[in-house]
Short mmCIF file of C-alpha atoms in Angstrom, two decimals:
data_model
loop_
_atom_site.label_atom_id
_atom_site.label_comp_id
_atom_site.label_asym_id
_atom_site.label_seq_id
_atom_site.Cartn_x
_atom_site.Cartn_y
_atom_site.Cartn_z
CA GLU X 1 9.37 -9.36 14.14
CA ASP X 2 7.96 -6.06 12.87
CA LYS X 3 4.16 -5.89 13.01
CA VAL X 4 1.21 -3.53 12.60
CA VAL X 5 -2.04 -4.26 14.29
CA GLN X 6 -5.39 -2.48 13.66
CA SER X 7 -8.58 -2.52 15.52
CA PRO X 8 -11.34 -3.08 15.06
CA LEU X 9 -11.11 -5.33 12.04
CA SER X 10 -14.59 -4.34 11.07
CA LEU X 11 -17.17 -1.76 12.13
CA VAL X 12 -20.67 -0.98 11.11
CA VAL X 13 -22.01 2.57 11.96
CA HIS X 14 -24.90 4.77 11.00
CA GLU X 15 -24.56 7.97 8.94
CA GLY X 16 -23.67 10.86 11.17
CA ASP X 17 -21.79 8.80 13.73
CA THR X 18 -18.10 9.47 14.73
CA VAL X 19 -15.71 6.60 14.42
CA THR X 20 -12.08 6.11 15.79
CA LEU X 21 -9.91 3.52 14.08
CA ASN X 22 -6.77 2.28 15.88
CA CYS X 23 -3.30 1.28 14.69
CA SER X 24 -0.45 0.04 16.88
CA TYR X 25 2.86 -1.05 15.79
CA GLU X 26 6.14 -2.77 16.83
CA VAL X 27 8.89 -1.90 14.47
CA THR X 28 12.60 -1.23 14.75
CA ASN X 29 13.79 2.13 13.48
CA PHE X 30 10.37 3.68 12.77
CA ARG X 31 10.24 6.36 10.20
CA SER X 32 6.63 7.15 9.45
CA LEU X 33 3.06 5.83 9.77
CA LEU X 34 0.58 6.28 6.86
CA TRP X 35 -3.10 5.89 6.62
CA TYR X 36 -4.79 4.84 3.34
CA LYS X 37 -8.41 4.27 2.31
CA GLN X 38 -9.16 1.33 -0.06
CA GLU X 39 -12.45 0.94 -1.70
CA LYS X 40 -12.59 -1.41 -4.65
CA LYS X 41 -9.31 -0.49 -6.18
CA ALA X 42 -6.25 1.49 -5.31
CA PRO X 43 -5.43 2.52 -1.83
CA THR X 44 -5.70 6.33 -1.72
CA PHE X 45 -3.40 8.29 0.60
CA LEU X 46 -4.91 10.06 3.57
CA PHE X 47 -2.20 11.03 5.99
CA MET X 48 1.44 10.65 6.71
CA LEU X 49 2.55 11.04 10.32
CA THR X 50 6.07 11.30 11.50
CA SER X 51 5.89 13.36 14.67
CA SER X 52 4.12 12.75 18.00
CA GLY X 53 1.17 14.79 19.14
CA ILE X 54 0.67 16.74 15.92
CA GLU X 55 -2.86 16.26 14.67
CA LYS X 56 -3.39 16.17 10.84
CA LYS X 57 -6.76 17.09 9.46
CA SER X 58 -8.51 16.82 6.25
CA GLY X 59 -12.21 17.67 6.21
CA ARG X 60 -13.98 15.25 8.50
CA LEU X 61 -10.86 13.11 8.89
CA SER X 62 -8.09 13.57 11.46
CA SER X 63 -5.20 11.51 12.64
CA ILE X 64 -2.54 11.67 15.41
CA LEU X 65 0.50 9.75 16.27
CA ASP X 66 1.87 8.70 19.69
CA LYS X 67 5.44 7.56 19.20
CA LYS X 68 5.93 6.80 22.91
CA GLU X 69 2.97 4.51 23.07
CA LEU X 70 3.41 3.27 19.45
CA PHE X 71 -0.02 3.87 18.13
CA SER X 72 -2.15 6.16 15.91
CA ILE X 73 -5.85 6.92 15.59
CA LEU X 74 -7.86 7.84 12.54
CA ASN X 75 -10.98 9.86 13.43
CA ILE X 76 -13.86 10.28 11.07
CA THR X 77 -16.64 12.63 12.21
CA ALA X 78 -20.15 12.90 10.73
CA THR X 79 -19.67 9.68 8.72
CA GLN X 80 -21.16 9.30 5.25
CA THR X 81 -21.98 6.21 3.21
CA GLY X 82 -19.09 7.26 0.94
CA ASP X 83 -16.76 6.69 3.90
CA SER X 84 -17.38 2.90 3.55
CA ALA X 85 -14.10 1.31 2.67
CA VAL X 86 -11.10 -0.60 4.21
CA TYR X 87 -8.70 1.76 6.08
CA LEU X 88 -5.13 0.61 5.98
CA CYS X 89 -2.42 1.66 8.39
CA ALA X 90 1.13 1.26 7.08
CA VAL X 91 4.46 1.82 8.85
CA GLU X 92 7.76 2.65 7.06
CA ALA X 93 10.86 1.50 8.86
CA ARG X 94 14.47 1.38 8.26
CA GLY X 95 15.83 -2.05 8.03
CA THR X 96 19.39 -3.38 8.43
CA SER X 97 19.83 -3.88 4.58
CA TYR X 98 16.77 -2.31 3.25
CA ASP X 99 13.78 -0.34 4.30
CA LYS X 100 10.42 -1.87 4.92
CA VAL X 101 6.77 -1.00 4.46
CA ILE X 102 4.47 -3.02 6.62
CA PHE X 103 0.71 -2.82 6.31
CA GLY X 104 -1.79 -3.66 8.98
CA PRO X 105 -4.76 -5.98 8.20
CA GLY X 106 -7.08 -3.08 7.72
CA THR X 107 -10.31 -1.86 9.36
CA SER X 108 -13.39 -2.55 7.17
CA LEU X 109 -15.88 0.30 7.78
CA SER X 110 -19.45 0.22 6.68
CA VAL X 111 -21.59 3.23 7.05
CA ILE X 112 -25.35 2.50 6.62
CA PRO X 113 -27.93 5.16 5.98
CA ASP I 1 -8.48 7.56 -11.74
CA THR I 2 -5.09 7.57 -10.22
CA GLU I 3 -1.82 9.21 -11.45
CA VAL I 4 -0.24 5.70 -11.51
CA THR I 5 -1.49 3.77 -14.48
CA GLN I 6 -1.60 -0.02 -14.56
CA THR I 7 -2.43 -2.32 -17.54
CA PRO I 8 -4.18 -4.58 -18.00
CA LYS I 9 -6.86 -4.22 -15.45
CA HIS I 10 -7.68 -7.83 -15.49
CA LEU I 11 -5.65 -10.85 -16.62
CA VAL I 12 -6.47 -14.52 -16.92
CA MET I 13 -3.69 -16.84 -17.82
CA GLY I 14 -2.69 -20.44 -17.65
CA MET I 15 0.16 -21.84 -15.63
CA THR I 16 2.31 -22.29 -18.64
CA ASN I 17 1.70 -18.76 -20.11
CA LYS I 18 4.16 -15.83 -20.07
CA LYS I 19 2.43 -12.45 -19.60
CA SER I 20 3.62 -9.00 -18.38
CA LEU I 21 2.03 -6.39 -16.13
CA LYS I 22 2.79 -2.75 -16.91
CA CYS I 23 2.78 0.25 -14.71
CA GLU I 24 3.48 3.90 -15.69
CA GLN I 25 3.70 7.21 -13.80
CA HIS I 26 4.58 10.74 -14.96
CA MET I 27 4.99 12.52 -11.66
CA GLY I 28 8.78 12.43 -11.82
CA HIS I 29 8.96 9.80 -9.06
CA ARG I 30 12.21 7.90 -8.76
CA ALA I 31 10.94 4.98 -6.74
CA MET I 32 8.39 2.33 -7.96
CA TYR I 33 6.98 -0.57 -6.17
CA TRP I 34 5.13 -3.83 -6.80
CA TYR I 35 2.76 -5.15 -4.25
CA LYS I 36 0.65 -8.32 -4.15
CA GLN I 37 -2.68 -8.14 -2.38
CA LYS I 38 -4.88 -11.27 -1.69
CA ALA I 39 -8.58 -10.83 -0.92
CA LYS I 40 -9.31 -9.33 2.51
CA LYS I 41 -5.54 -8.94 3.18
CA PRO I 42 -3.21 -5.94 3.21
CA PRO I 43 -0.73 -5.36 0.34
CA GLU I 44 2.61 -7.09 0.65
CA LEU I 45 5.64 -5.60 -0.79
CA MET I 46 7.36 -7.58 -3.58
CA PHE I 47 9.92 -5.34 -5.30
CA VAL I 48 11.20 -1.84 -4.97
CA TYR I 49 13.08 0.10 -7.67
CA SER I 50 14.96 3.16 -6.77
CA TYR I 51 16.47 5.21 -9.61
CA GLU I 52 15.88 2.28 -11.90
CA LYS I 53 17.87 -0.10 -9.76
CA LEU I 54 16.37 -2.99 -7.84
CA SER I 55 16.59 -2.13 -4.14
CA ILE I 56 14.47 -4.83 -2.57
CA ASN I 57 13.46 -8.25 -3.53
CA GLU I 58 11.63 -9.63 -0.54
CA SER I 59 12.39 -13.15 -1.40
CA VAL I 60 9.72 -13.35 -4.19
CA PRO I 61 9.79 -16.45 -6.29
CA SER I 62 11.63 -16.30 -9.51
CA ARG I 63 8.50 -16.86 -11.58
CA PHE I 64 8.02 -13.06 -10.96
CA SER I 65 10.56 -10.99 -12.82
CA PRO I 66 10.59 -7.16 -12.43
CA GLU I 67 12.02 -4.79 -15.02
CA CYS I 68 12.39 -0.99 -14.79
CA PRO I 69 13.18 0.23 -18.47
CA ASN I 70 13.16 3.91 -17.25
CA SER I 71 12.15 6.08 -14.49
CA SER I 72 8.51 6.16 -15.61
CA LEU I 73 7.86 2.60 -16.34
CA LEU I 74 7.75 -0.60 -14.37
CA ASN I 75 7.06 -4.13 -15.60
CA LEU I 76 6.42 -7.40 -13.96
CA HIS I 77 6.96 -10.42 -16.16
CA LEU I 78 5.08 -13.52 -15.15
CA HIS I 79 6.06 -17.12 -16.06
CA ALA I 80 4.85 -20.43 -14.85
CA LEU I 81 2.65 -19.08 -12.19
CA GLN I 82 0.69 -21.13 -9.64
CA PRO I 83 -2.96 -20.78 -8.80
CA GLU I 84 -2.02 -19.27 -5.37
CA ASP I 85 -0.47 -16.38 -7.30
CA SER I 86 -3.98 -15.21 -8.15
CA ALA I 87 -4.32 -11.91 -6.45
CA LEU I 88 -4.52 -7.99 -7.13
CA TYR I 89 -1.12 -6.72 -8.09
CA LEU I 90 -0.64 -3.10 -7.21
CA CYS I 91 2.03 -0.71 -8.50
CA ALA I 92 2.96 2.24 -6.42
CA SER I 93 5.38 5.18 -6.83
CA SER I 94 6.93 7.88 -4.63
CA GLN I 95 9.44 10.68 -4.91
CA VAL I 96 12.29 8.62 -3.45
CA TRP I 97 13.01 5.45 -1.67
CA GLY I 98 14.92 5.46 1.61
CA GLY I 99 16.01 8.70 3.17
CA TYR I 100 13.60 11.02 4.80
CA SER I 101 11.54 12.18 1.90
CA ASN I 102 8.31 12.60 3.77
CA GLN I 103 6.39 11.64 0.79
CA PRO I 104 3.73 8.96 0.58
CA GLN I 105 3.38 6.30 -2.10
CA HIS I 106 0.69 6.80 -4.75
CA PHE I 107 -0.96 3.61 -5.96
CA GLY I 108 -2.37 2.48 -9.20
CA ASP I 109 -5.64 0.68 -9.51
CA GLY I 110 -4.01 -2.65 -9.75
CA THR I 111 -4.24 -5.57 -12.17
CA ARG I 112 -6.51 -8.53 -10.98
CA LEU I 113 -4.74 -11.65 -11.91
CA SER I 114 -6.40 -15.03 -12.14
CA ILE I 115 -4.28 -18.15 -12.65
CA LEU I 116 -6.18 -21.14 -14.15
#
């Protein structure tokens, strides 16, 4: 059965800390891995990763994918209170009759002043 | 605010009511999605429309009935729901579904549904 696992499930850090969020997956016919940030409402898109070893960066956030070991990490440097959110990892995979989007359980990040 | 608009933002209904959730996007996306998200859980895919045709129905109960009148609009008709259907219902869109589009899904803010 396809699955996406995230760790840790929750994390509390102080402003200025650097955090690393993990996502591992077991899916058949992997297509892409996505990271989303969800605060109170809609998940907002952060990164889409399709190739191994290519780091994607956006400001203080960066992410990389390892398709051999089947995991991805999301790094946030110099954390701010506005980074407090649930970070969702999702994997798109090609199914036998239809394609799938499988979300992990999320990592709840709390950044305290 | 997102580029995917969902209405209403909140909905309270009884188990015998009939209501509809609406979703609209004007990004020219040809794939639209309905997700259900329970508290402290990730979104679960319910339906996918690709070019206004239903591509995926992930064994969702028939009390949920999707409709895609055109490429910009997506509805979810609700009838005889159960208390366990209370959740946040998210709409999303992307350029295409299937194939190798390399484009992410964009989510609306959701409709928070409560069944009495």
